[in-house]
Amino acid sequence: MADDLAYRITVIVVGLTPVALAAAAAFIG
């Protein structure tokens, strides 16, 4: 159960990282 939760969190973080970077780049630039 805990491993499944950690896996889901990892997938979400990895999936959102490029989106967050793109948003930050657009906001800054």
Tab-separated table of C-alpha atoms in Angstrom:
chain	number	residue	atom	x	y	z
A	1	MET	CA	0.000	0.000	0.000
A	2	ALA	CA	2.735	2.439	0.964
A	3	ASP	CA	4.835	1.437	-2.036
A	4	ASP	CA	1.866	2.006	-4.337
A	5	LEU	CA	1.328	5.458	-2.850
A	6	ALA	CA	5.004	6.350	-3.256
A	7	TYR	CA	4.852	5.154	-6.873
A	8	ARG	CA	1.811	7.305	-7.588
A	9	ILE	CA	3.424	10.361	-5.995
A	10	THR	CA	6.584	9.788	-8.046
A	11	VAL	CA	4.583	9.503	-11.275
A	12	ILE	CA	2.661	12.689	-10.476
A	13	VAL	CA	5.806	14.659	-9.591
A	14	VAL	CA	7.654	13.468	-12.699
A	15	GLY	CA	4.621	14.231	-14.828
A	16	LEU	CA	4.124	17.740	-13.446
A	17	THR	CA	7.796	18.780	-13.426
A	18	PRO	CA	7.956	19.655	-17.163
A	19	VAL	CA	4.648	21.520	-16.868
A	20	ALA	CA	5.900	23.503	-13.877
A	21	LEU	CA	9.173	24.313	-15.655
A	22	ALA	CA	7.338	25.435	-18.782
A	23	ALA	CA	4.978	27.611	-16.740
A	24	ALA	CA	7.895	29.133	-14.829
A	25	ALA	CA	9.778	29.802	-18.069
A	26	ALA	CA	6.723	31.454	-19.613
A	27	PHE	CA	6.135	33.512	-16.467
A	28	ILE	CA	9.765	34.656	-16.221
A	29	GLY	CA	10.353	35.139	-19.924
